[in-house]
Short mmCIF file of C-alpha atoms (C1' of nucleotides) in Angstrom, two decimals:
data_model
loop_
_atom_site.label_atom_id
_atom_site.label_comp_id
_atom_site.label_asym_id
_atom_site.label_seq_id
_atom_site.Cartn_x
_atom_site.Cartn_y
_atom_site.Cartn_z
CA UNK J 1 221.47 115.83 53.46
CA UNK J 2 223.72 117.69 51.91
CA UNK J 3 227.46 119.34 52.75
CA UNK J 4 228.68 122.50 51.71
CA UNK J 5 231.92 122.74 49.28
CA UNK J 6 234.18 124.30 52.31
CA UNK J 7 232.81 121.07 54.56
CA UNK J 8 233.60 118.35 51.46
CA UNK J 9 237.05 120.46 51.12
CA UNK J 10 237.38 119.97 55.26
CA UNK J 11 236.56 116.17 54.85
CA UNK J 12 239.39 115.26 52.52
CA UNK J 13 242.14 117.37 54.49
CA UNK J 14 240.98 115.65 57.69
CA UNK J 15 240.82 112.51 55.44
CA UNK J 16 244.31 112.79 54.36
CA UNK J 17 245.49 113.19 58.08
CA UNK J 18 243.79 110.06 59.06
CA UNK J 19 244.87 107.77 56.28
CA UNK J 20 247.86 107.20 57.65
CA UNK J 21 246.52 103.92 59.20
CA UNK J 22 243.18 103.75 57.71
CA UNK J 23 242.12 102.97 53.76
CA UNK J 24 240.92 106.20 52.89
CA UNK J 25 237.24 105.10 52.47
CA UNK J 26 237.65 104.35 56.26
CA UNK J 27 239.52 107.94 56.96
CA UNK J 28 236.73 110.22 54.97
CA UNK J 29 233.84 108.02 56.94
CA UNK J 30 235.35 109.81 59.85
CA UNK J 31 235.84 112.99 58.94
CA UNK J 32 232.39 112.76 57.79
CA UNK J 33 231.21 111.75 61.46
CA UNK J 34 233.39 114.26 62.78
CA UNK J 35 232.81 117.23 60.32
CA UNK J 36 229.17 117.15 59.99
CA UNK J 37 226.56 118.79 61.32
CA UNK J 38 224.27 115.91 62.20
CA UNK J 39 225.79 113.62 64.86
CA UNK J 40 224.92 110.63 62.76
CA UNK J 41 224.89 108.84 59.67
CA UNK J 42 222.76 105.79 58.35
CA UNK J 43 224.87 103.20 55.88
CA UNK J 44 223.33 104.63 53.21
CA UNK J 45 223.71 108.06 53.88
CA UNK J 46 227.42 107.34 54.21
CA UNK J 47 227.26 105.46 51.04
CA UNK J 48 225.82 108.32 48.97
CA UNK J 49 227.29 111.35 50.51
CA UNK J 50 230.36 110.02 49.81
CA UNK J 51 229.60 107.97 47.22
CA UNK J 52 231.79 104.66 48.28
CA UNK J 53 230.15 101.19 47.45
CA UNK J 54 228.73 98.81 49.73
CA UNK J 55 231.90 97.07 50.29
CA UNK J 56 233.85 99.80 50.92
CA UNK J 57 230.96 101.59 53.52
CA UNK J 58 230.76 98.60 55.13
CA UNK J 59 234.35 97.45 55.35
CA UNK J 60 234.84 101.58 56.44
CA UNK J 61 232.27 101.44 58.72
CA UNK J 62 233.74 97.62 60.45
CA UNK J 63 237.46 99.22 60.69
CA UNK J 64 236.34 102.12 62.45
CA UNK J 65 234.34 99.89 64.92
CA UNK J 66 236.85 97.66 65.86
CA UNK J 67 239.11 100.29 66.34
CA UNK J 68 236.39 102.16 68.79
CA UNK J 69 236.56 105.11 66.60
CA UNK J 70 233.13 105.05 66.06
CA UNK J 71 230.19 103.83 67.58
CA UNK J 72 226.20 103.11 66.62
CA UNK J 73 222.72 103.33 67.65
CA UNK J 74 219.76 101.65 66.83
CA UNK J 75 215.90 102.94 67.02
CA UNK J 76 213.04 100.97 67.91
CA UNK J 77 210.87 99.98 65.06
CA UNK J 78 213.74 100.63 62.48
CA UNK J 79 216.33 98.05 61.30
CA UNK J 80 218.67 100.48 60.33
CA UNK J 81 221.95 101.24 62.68
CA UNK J 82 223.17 104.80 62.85
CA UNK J 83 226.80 105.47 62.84
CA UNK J 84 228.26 108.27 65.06
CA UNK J 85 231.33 109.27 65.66
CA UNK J 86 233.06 108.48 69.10
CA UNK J 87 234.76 111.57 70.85
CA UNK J 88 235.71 109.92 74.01
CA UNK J 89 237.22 107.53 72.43
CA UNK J 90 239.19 109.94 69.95
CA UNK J 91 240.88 111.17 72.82
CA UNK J 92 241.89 108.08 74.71
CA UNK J 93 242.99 107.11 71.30
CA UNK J 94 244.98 110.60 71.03
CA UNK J 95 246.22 109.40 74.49
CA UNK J 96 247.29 105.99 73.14
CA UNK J 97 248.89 107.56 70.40
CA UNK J 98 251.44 109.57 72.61
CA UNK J 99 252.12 106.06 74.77
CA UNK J 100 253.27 104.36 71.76
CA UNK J 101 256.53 106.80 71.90
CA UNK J 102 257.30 104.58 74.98
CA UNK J 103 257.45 101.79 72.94
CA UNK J 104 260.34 103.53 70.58
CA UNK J 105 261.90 104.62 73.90
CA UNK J 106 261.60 100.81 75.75
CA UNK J 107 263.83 99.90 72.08
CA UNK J 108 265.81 102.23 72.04
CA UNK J 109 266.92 101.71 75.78
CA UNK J 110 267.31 97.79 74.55
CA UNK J 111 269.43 99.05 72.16
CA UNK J 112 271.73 101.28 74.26
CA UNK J 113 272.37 98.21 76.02
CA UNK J 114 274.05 96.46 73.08
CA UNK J 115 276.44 99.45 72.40
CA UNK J 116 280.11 98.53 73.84
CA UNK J 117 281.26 101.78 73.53
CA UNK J 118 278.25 103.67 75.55
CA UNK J 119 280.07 106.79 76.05
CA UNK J 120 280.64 107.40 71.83
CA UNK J 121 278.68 110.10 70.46
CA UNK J 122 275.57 107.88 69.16
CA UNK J 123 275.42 106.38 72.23
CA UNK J 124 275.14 109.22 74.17
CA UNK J 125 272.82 110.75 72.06
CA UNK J 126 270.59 107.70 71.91
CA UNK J 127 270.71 108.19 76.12
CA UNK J 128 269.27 111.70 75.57
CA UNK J 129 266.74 110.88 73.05
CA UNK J 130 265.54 108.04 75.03
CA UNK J 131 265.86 110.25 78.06
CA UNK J 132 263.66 113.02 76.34
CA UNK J 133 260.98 110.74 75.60
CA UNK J 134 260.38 108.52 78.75
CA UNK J 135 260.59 112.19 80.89
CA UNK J 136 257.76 113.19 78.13
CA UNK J 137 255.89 110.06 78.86
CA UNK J 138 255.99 110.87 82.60
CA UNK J 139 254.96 113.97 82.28
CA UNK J 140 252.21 113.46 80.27
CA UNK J 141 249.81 112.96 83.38
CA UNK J 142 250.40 115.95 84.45
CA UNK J 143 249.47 117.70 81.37
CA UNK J 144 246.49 116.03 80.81
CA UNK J 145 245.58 116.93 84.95
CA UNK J 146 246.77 121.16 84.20
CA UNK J 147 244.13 120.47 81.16
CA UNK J 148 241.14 119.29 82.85
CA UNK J 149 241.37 121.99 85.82
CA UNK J 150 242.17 124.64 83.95
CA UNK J 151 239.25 123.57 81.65
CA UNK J 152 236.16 123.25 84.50
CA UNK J 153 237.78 126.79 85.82
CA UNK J 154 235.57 128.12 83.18
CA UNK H 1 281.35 93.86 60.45
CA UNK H 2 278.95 91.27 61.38
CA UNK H 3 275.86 92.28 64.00
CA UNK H 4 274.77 89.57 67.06
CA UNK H 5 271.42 88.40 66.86
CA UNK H 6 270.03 90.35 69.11
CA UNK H 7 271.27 93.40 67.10
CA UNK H 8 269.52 91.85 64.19
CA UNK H 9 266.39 91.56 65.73
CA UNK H 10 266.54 95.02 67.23
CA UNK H 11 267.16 96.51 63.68
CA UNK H 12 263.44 94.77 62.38
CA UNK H 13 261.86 95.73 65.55
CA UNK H 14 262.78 99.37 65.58
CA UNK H 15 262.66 99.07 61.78
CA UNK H 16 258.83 98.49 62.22
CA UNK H 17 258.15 101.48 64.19
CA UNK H 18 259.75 103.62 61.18
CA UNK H 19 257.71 101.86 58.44
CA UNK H 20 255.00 103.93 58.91
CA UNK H 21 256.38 106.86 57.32
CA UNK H 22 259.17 105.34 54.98
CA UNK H 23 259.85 102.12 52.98
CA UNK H 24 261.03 99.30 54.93
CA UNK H 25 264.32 99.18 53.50
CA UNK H 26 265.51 103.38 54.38
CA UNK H 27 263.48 102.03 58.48
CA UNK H 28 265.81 98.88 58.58
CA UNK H 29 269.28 101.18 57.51
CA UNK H 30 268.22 103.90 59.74
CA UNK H 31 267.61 101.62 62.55
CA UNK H 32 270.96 99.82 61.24
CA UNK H 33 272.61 103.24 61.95
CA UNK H 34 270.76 103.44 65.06
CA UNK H 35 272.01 100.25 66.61
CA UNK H 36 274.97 99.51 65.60
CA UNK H 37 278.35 100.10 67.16
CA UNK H 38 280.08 101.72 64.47
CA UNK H 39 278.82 105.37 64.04
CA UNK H 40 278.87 105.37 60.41
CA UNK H 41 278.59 103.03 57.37
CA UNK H 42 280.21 102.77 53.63
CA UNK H 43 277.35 102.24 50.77
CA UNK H 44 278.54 98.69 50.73
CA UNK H 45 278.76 97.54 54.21
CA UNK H 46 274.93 98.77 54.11
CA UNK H 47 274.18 96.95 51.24
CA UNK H 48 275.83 93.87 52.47
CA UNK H 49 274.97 93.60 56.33
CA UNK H 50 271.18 94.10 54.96
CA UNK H 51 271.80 92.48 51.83
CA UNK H 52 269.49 94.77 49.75
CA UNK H 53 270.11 95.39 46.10
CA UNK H 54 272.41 98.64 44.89
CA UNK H 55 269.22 100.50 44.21
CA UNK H 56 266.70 99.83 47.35
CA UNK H 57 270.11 101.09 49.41
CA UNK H 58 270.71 103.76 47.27
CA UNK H 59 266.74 105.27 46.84
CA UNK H 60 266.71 104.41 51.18
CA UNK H 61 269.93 106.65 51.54
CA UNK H 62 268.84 109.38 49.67
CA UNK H 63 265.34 109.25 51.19
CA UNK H 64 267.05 109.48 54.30
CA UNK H 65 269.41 112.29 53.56
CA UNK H 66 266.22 114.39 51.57
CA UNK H 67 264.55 113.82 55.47
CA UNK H 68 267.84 114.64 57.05
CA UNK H 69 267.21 111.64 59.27
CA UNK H 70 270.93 110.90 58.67
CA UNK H 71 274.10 112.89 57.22
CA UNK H 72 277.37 111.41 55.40
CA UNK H 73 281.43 112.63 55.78
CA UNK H 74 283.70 112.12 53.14
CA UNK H 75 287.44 110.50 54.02
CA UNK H 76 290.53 112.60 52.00
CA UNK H 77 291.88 110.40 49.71
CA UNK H 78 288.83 108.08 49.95
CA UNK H 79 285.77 108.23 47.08
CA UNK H 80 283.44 106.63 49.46
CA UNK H 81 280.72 108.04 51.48
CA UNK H 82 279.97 107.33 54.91
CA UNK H 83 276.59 107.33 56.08
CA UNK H 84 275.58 108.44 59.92
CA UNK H 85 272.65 108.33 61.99
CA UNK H 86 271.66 112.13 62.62
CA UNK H 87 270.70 112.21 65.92
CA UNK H 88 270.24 115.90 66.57
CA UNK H 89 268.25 116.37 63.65
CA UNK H 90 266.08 113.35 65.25
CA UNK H 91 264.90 114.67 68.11
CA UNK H 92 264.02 117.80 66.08
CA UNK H 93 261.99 115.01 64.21
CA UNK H 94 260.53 114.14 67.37
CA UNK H 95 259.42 117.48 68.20
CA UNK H 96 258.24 118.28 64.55
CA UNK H 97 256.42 115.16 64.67
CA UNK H 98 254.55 116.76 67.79
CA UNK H 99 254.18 119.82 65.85
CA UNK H 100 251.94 118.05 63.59
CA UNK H 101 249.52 117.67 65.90
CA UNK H 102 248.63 120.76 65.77
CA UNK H 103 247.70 120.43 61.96
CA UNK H 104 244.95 118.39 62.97
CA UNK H 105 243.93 120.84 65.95
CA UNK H 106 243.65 123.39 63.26
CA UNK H 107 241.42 121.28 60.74
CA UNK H 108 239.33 120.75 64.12
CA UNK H 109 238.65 124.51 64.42
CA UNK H 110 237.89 124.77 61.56
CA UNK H 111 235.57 122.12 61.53
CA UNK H 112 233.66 123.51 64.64
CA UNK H 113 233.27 127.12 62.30
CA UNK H 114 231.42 125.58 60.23
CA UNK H 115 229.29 123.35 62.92
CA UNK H 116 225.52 124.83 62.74
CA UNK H 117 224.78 124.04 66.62
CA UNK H 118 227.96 124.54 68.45
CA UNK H 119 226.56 123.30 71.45
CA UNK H 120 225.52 119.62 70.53
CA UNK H 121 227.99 116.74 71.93
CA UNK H 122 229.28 116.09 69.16
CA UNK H 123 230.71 120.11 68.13
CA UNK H 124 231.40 120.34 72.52
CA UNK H 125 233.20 117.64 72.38
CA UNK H 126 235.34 118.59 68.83
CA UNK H 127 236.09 121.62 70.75
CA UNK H 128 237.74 119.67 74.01
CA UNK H 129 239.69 117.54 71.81
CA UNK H 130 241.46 120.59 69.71
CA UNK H 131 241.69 122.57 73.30
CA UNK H 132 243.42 119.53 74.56
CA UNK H 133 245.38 119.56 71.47
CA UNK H 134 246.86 122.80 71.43
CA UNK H 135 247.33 122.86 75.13
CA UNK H 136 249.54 120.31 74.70
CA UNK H 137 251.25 122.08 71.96
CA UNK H 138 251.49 124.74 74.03
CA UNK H 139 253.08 122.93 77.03
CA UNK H 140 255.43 121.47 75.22
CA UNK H 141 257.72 123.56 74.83
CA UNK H 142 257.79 124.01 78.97
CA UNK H 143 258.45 120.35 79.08
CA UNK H 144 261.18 120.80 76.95
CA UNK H 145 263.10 123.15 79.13
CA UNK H 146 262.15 121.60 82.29
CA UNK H 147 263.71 118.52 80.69
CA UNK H 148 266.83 120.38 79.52
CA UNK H 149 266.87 121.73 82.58
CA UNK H 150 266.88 119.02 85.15
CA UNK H 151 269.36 116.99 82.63
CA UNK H 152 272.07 119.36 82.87
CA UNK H 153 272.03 118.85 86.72
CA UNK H 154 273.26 115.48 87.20
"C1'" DC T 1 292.58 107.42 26.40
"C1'" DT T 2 290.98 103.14 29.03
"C1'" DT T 3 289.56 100.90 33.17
"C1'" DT T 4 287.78 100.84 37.72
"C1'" DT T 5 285.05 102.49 41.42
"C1'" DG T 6 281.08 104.23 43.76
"C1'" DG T 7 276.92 105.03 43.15
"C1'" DT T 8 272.31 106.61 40.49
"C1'" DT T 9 268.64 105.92 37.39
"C1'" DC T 10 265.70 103.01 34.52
"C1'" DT T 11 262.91 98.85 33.58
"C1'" DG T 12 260.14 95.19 34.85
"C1'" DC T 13 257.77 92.65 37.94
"C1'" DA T 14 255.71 90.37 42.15
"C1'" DA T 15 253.09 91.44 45.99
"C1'" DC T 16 249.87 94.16 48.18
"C1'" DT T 17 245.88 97.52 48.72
"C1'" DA T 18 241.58 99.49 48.10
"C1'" DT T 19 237.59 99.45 45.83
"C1'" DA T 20 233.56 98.11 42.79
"C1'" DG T 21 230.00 94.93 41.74
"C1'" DA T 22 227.74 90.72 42.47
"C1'" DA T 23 226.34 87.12 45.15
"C1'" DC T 24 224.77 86.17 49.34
"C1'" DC T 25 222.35 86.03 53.93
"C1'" DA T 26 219.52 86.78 58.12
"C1'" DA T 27 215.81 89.20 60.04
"C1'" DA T 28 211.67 91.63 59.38
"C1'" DA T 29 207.60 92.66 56.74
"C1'" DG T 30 203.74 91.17 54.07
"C1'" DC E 1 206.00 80.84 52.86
"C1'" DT E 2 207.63 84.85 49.91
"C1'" DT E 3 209.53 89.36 49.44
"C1'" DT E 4 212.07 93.24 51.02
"C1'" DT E 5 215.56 95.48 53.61
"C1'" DG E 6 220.01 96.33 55.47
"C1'" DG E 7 223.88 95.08 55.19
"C1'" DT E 8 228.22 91.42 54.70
"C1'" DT E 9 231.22 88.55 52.20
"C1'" DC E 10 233.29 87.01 47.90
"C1'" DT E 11 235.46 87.80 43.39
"C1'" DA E 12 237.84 90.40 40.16
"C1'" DT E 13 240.62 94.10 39.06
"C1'" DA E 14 243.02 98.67 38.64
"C1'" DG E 15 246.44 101.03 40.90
"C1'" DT E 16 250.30 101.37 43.94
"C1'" DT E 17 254.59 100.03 46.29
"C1'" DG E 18 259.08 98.27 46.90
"C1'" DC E 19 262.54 95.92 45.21
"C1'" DA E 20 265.98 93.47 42.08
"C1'" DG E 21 268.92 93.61 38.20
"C1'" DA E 22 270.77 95.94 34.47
"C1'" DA E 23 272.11 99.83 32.23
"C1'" DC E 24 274.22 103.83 32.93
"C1'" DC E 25 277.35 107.74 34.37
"C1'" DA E 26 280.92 110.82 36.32
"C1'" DA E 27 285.17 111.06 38.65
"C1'" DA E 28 289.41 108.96 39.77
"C1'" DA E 29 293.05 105.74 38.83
"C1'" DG E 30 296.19 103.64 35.68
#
DNA sequence: CTTTTGGTTCTGCAACTATAGAACCAAAAG
DNA sequence: CTTTTGGTTCTATAGTTGCAGAACCAAAAG
């Protein structure tokens, strides 16, 4: 098995997008997954293509598990697992990702509450910004529905 | 200038969220700025309310001015600066930071270019996630006015 | 010119991170 | 039971980060 220079390049650009929140042995394991052609990888292809150590493919490999980015098989008659990247799961996580601006937005309303003067400019604006991203999390719903009919339209 | 408690505990808490992005000490005096009654700070009172060292406050200022996450005015007669929170700018943050997304949805298409079989799971589902992506991007926009929109009416 | 003020830049270090390599281990194969 | 396989865990270390403290500097004050 072996990748082509513009997939390698494609690896490390998705890598570098990922890292922030994954060691960047973890983030290139899954832009492997994701970038490849074959839907999955053995440990040892993952160790070679990449050419990580044991520690690092397997402490990759049990990040990305735990964080249900990835998932893996087995085959009968074969001890070996097969790693495969998890696409359901990428976008529940994508999902995730936009509810964690409610958390800024829960903090930001807490600390609204501890402003004595709540009509001064920072206050105000705090309101809005706070204001702006609760609305967002509301309407996210409806995005995702528009998405998903617009999408089985065609 | 002293802060309650609860102000103090805010300023980690939201301080946290920023971390991922800058050094703890520019997340804890933008979340200071954040917080806090007073719309804007002296190099000092920063220094002292967070008790950080002349450097760490002066290397988190700057970062935060070079990031335009927060501005300073000048008072005549007065050498000092005074450092604000720069809360238009943020919420251009907050879009920008949506903007980014559509980095990734890029890196995705081009991903699924160079998949072999387009229509395995794995390259199907690569190609919901980016749709999904920059739909969203798309959208947002919309949700932007509808939210300007429906604020200016109460 | 000398001193003070407000802040920046430089130096050193402690703590943390990410990885390699080796030791290790359980299950399967022989 | 012994060996092999597929990986995990432990140990050591190079590299990075974030900060303190000191040295430094330019502009203003005296």
């Amino acid at each position: 098995m072996r990748l082509s220079q513009k997939q390698k390049e494609l690896i490390e650009k998705i890598g570098i997008y990922f890292e922030q929140g994954m060691q960047p042995a973890a983030a290139r394991i899954l832009a492997l997954l994701i970038v490849s052609d074959k839907d999955s990888f053995s440990f040892d292809e993952i160790r070679e293509i990449l050419t990580l150590s044991k520690s690092a493919t397997s402490n990759g490999l049990s990040f990305l598990s735990s964080v249900n980015k990835i998932e893996y098989y087995t085959k009968p008659g074969d001890r070996k697992r097969y790693f495969k990247w998890s696409p359901s799961n990428t976008i529940n996580h994508f999902k995730e990702g936009i509810e964690k601006i409610l958390g800024l937005s829960n903090l930001f309303d807490e600390a609204i509450k501890l402003k004595k003067d709540k009509d001064s400019f920072n206050s105000q604006q705090l309101v809005d910004l706070s204001d702006l991203m609760s609305f967002l999390h509301k309407e996210m719903p409806i995005i995702y529905n528009k998405w998903e009919s617009q999408r089985t339209q065609h």
